[in-house]
GROMACS .gro file of N, CA and C in nm:
model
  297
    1UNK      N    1   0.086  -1.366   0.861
    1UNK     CA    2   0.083  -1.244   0.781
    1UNK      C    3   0.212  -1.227   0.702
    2UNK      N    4   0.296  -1.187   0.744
    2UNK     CA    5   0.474  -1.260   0.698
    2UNK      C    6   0.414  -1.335   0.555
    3UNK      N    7   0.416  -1.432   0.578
    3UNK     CA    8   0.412  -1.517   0.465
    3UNK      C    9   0.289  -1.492   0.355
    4UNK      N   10   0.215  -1.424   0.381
    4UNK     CA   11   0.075  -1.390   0.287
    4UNK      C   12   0.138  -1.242   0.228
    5UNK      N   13   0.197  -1.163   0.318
    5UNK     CA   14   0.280  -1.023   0.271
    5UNK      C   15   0.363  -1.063   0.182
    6UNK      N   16   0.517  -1.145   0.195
    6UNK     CA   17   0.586  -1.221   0.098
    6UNK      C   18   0.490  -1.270  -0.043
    7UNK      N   19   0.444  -1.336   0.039
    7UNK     CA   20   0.361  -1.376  -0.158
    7UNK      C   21   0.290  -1.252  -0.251
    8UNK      N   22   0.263  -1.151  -0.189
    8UNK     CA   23   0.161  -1.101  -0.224
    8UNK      C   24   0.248  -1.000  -0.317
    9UNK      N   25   0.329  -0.939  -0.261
    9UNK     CA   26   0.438  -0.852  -0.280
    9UNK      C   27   0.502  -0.904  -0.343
   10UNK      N   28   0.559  -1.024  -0.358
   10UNK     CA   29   0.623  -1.100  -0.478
   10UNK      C   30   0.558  -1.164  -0.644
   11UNK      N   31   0.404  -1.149  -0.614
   11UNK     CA   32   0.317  -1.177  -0.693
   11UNK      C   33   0.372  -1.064  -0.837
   12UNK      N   34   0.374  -1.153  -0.969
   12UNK     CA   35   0.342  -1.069  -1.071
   12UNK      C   36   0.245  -0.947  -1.093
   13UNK      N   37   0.130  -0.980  -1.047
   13UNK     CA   38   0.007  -0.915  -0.973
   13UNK      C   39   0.036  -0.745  -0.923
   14UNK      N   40   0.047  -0.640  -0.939
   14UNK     CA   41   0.129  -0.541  -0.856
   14UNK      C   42   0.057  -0.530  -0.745
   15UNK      N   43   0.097  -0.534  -0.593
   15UNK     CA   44   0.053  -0.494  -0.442
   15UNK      C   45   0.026  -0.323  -0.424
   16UNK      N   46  -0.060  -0.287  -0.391
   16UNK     CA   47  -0.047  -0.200  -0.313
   16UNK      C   48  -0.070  -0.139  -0.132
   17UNK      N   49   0.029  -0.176  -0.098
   17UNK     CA   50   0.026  -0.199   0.068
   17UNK      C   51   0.023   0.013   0.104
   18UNK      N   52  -0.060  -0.047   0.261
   18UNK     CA   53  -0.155   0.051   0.291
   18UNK      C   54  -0.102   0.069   0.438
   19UNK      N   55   0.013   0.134   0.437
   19UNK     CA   56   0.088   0.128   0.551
   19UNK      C   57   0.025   0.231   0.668
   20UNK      N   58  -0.014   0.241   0.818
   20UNK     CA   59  -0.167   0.273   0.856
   20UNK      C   60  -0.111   0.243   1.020
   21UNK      N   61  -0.220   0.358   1.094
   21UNK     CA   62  -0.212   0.350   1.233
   21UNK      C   63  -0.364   0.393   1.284
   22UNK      N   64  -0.396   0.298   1.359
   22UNK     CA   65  -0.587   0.342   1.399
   22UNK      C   66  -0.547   0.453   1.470
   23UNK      N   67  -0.486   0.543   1.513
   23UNK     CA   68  -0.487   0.681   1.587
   23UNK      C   69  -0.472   0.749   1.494
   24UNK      N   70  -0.397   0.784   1.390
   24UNK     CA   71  -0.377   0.828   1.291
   24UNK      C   72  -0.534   0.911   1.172
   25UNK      N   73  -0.573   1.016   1.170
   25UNK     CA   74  -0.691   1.056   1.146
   25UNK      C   75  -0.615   1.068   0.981
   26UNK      N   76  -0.550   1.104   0.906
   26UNK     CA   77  -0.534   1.085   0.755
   26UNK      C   78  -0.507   0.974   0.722
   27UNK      N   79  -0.483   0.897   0.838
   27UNK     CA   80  -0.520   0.726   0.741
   27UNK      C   81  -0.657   0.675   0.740
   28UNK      N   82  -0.701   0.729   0.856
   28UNK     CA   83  -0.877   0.724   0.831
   28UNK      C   84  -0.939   0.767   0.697
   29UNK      N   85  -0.844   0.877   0.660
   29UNK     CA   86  -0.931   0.944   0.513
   29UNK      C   87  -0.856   0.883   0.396
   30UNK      N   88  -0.772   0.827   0.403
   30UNK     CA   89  -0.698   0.755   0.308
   30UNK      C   90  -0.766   0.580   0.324
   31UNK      N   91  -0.801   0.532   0.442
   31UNK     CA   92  -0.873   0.406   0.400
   31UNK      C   93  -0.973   0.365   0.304
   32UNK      N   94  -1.084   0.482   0.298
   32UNK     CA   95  -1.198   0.443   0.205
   32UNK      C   96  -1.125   0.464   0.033
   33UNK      N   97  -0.990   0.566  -0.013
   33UNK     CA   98  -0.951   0.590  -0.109
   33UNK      C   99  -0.900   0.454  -0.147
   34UNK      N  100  -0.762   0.362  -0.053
   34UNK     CA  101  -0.762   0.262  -0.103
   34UNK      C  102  -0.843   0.163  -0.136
   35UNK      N  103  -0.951   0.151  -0.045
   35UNK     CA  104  -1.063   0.049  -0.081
   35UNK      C  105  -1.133   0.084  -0.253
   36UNK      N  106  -1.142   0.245  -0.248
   36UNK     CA  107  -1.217   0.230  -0.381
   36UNK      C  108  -1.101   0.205  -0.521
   37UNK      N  109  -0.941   0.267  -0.456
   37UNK     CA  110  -0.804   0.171  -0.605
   37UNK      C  111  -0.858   0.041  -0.600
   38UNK      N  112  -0.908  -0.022  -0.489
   38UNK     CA  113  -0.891  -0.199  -0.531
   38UNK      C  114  -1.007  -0.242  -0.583
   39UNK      N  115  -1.110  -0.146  -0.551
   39UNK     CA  116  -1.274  -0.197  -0.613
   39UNK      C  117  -1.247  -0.118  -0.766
   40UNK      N  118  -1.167  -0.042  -0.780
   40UNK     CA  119  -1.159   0.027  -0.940
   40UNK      C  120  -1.095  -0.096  -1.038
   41UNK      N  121  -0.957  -0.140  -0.978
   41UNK     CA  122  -0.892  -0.192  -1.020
   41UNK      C  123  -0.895  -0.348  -1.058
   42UNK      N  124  -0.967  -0.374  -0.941
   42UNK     CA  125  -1.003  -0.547  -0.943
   42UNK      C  126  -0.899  -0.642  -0.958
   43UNK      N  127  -0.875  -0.738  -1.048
   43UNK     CA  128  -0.780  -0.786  -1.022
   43UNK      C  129  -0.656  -0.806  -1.086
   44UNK      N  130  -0.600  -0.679  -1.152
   44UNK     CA  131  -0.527  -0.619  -1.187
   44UNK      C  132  -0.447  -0.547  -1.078
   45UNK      N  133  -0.501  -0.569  -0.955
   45UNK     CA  134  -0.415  -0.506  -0.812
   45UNK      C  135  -0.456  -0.557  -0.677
   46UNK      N  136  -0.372  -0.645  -0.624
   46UNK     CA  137  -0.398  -0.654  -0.500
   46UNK      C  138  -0.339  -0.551  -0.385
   47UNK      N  139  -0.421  -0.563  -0.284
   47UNK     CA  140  -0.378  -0.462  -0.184
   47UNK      C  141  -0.369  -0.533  -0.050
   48UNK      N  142  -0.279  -0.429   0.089
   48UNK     CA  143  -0.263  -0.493   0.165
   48UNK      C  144  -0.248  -0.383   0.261
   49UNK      N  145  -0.277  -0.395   0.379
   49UNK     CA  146  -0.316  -0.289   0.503
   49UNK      C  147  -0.200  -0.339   0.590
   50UNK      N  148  -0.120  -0.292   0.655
   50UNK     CA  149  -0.053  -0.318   0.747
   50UNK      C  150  -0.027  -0.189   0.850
   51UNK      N  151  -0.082  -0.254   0.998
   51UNK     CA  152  -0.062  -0.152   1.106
   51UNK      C  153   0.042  -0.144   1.151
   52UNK      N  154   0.102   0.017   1.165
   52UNK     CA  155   0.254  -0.005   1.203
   52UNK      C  156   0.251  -0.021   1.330
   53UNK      N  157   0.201  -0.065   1.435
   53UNK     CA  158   0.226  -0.032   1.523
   53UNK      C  159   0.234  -0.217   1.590
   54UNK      N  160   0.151  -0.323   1.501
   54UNK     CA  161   0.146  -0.398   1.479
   54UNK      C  162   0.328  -0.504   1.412
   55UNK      N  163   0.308  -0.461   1.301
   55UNK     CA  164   0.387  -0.576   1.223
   55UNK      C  165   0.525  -0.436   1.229
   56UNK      N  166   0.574  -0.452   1.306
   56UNK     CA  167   0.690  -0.304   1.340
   56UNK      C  168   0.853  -0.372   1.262
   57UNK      N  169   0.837  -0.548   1.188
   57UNK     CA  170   0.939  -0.614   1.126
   57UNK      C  171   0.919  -0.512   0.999
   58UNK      N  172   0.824  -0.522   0.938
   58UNK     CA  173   0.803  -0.524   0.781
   58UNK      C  174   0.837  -0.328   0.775
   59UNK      N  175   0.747  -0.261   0.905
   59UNK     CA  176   0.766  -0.135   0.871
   59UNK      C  177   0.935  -0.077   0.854
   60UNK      N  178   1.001  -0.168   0.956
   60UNK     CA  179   1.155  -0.093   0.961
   60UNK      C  180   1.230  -0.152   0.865
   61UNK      N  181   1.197  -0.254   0.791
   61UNK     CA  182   1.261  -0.372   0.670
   61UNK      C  183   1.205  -0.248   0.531
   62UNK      N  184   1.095  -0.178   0.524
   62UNK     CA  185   1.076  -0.084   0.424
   62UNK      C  186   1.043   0.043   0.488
   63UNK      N  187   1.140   0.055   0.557
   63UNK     CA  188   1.186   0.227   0.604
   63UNK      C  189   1.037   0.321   0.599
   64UNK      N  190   0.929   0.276   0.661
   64UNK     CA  191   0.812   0.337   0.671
   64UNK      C  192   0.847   0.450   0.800
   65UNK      N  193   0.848   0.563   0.777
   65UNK     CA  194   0.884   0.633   0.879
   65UNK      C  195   0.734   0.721   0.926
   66UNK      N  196   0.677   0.765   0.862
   66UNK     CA  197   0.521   0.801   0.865
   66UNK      C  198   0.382   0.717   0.840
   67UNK      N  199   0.306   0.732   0.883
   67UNK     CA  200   0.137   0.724   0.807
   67UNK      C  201   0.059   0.836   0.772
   68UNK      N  202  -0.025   0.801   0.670
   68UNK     CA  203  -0.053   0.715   0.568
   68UNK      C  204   0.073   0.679   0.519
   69UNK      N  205   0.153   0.579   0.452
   69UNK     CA  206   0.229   0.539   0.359
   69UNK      C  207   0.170   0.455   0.241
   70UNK      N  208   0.226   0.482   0.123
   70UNK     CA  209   0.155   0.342   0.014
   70UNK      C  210   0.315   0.349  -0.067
   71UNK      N  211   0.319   0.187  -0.015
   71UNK     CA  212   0.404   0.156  -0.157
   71UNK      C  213   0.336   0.029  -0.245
   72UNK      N  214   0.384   0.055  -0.382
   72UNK     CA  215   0.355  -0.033  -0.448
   72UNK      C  216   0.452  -0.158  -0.481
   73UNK      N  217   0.441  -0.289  -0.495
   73UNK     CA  218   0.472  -0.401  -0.483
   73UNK      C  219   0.484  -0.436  -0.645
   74UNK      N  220   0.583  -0.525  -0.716
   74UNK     CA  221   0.521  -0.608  -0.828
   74UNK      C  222   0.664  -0.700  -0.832
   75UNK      N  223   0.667  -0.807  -0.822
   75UNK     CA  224   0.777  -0.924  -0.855
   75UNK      C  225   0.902  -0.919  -0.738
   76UNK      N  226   0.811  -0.882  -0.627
   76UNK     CA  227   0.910  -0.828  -0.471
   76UNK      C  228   1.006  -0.684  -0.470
   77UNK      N  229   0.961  -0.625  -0.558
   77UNK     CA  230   1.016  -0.489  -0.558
   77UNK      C  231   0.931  -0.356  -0.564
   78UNK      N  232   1.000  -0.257  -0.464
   78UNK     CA  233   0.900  -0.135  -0.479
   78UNK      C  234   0.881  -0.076  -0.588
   79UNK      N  235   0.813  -0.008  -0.644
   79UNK     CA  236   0.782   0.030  -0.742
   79UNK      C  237   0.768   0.188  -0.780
   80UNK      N  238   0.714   0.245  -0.613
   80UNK     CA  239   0.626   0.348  -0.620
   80UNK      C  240   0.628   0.375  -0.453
   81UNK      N  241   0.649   0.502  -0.420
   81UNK     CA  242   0.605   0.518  -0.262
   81UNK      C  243   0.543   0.636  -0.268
   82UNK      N  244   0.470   0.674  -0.138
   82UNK     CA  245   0.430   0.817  -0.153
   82UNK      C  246   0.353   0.786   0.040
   83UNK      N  247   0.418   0.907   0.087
   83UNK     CA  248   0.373   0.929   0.224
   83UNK      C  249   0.247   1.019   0.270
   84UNK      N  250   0.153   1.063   0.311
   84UNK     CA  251   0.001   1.141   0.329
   84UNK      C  252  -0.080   1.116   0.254
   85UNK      N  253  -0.162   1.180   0.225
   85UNK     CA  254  -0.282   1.172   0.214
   85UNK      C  255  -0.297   1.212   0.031
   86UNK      N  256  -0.362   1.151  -0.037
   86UNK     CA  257  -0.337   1.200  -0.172
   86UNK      C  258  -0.459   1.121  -0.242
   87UNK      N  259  -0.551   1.203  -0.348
   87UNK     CA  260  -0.635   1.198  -0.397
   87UNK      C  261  -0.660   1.048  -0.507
   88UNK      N  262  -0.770   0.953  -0.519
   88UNK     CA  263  -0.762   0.813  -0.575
   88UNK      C  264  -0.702   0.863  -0.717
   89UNK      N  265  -0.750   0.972  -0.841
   89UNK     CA  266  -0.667   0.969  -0.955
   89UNK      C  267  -0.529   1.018  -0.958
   90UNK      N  268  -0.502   1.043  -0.848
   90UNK     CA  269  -0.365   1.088  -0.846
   90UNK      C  270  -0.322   0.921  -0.830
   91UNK      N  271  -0.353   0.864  -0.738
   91UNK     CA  272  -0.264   0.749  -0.704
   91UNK      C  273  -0.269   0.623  -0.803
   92UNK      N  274  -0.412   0.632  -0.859
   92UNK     CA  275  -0.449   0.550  -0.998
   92UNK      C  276  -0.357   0.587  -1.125
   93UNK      N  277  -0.343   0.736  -1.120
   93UNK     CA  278  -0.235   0.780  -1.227
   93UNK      C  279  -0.027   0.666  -1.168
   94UNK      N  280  -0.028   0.749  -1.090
   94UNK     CA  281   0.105   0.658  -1.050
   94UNK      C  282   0.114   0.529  -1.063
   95UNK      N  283   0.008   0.455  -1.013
   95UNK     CA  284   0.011   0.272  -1.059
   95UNK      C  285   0.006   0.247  -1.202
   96UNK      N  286  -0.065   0.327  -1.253
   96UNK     CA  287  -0.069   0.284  -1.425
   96UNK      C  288   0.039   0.271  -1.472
   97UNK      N  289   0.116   0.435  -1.411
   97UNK     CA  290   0.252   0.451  -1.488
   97UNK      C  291   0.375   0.366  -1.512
   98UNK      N  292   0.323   0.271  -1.360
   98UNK     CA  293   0.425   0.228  -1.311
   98UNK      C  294   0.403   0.048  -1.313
   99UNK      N  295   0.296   0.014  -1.412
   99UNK     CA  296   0.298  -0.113  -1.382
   99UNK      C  297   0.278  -0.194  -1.557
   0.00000   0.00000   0.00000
């Protein structure tokens, strides 16, 4: 995972990682939102799910202190963060802006 996160996040491509805990009930309502940025977006955006409770390197390497988290990724740099729960044109607005 490491190494598929690295590429992905380093990709020209912009990432949007889907920082997430299965106990967590607003990442439940924030899962189907990211699924429909990446089915909107296609491949103009890759995305990436990571459980914090799981990969606990990557969360403390990008100071994820809550869930839901989304940051956005493009040429290994953040771009964009935003912590709770927040509506798909809100977050479609921010990636545009920002990529």
């Amino acid at each position: 995972m490491k190494k598929k996160f690295r590429k992905s996040i380093g990709s020209d491509v912009p990432t949007l990682v889907f920082f997430y805990a299965t106990w967590c009930t607003p990442c439940k309502l924030m899962k189907p939102t990211v699924l429909q940025i990446q089915e909107e977006m296609g491949n103009a955006l890759n995305s990436l799910e990571i459980d914090v409770e799981i990969k606990k390197g990557i969360v403390k390497r990008y100071n994820v202190k809550s869930v839901p988290t989304l940051i956005l990724f493009k040429n290994g740099k953040p771009l964009w963060r935003h912590s709770g729960v927040m509506p798909v044109a809100e977050i479609k607005t921010a990636i545009n802006d920002r990529i």
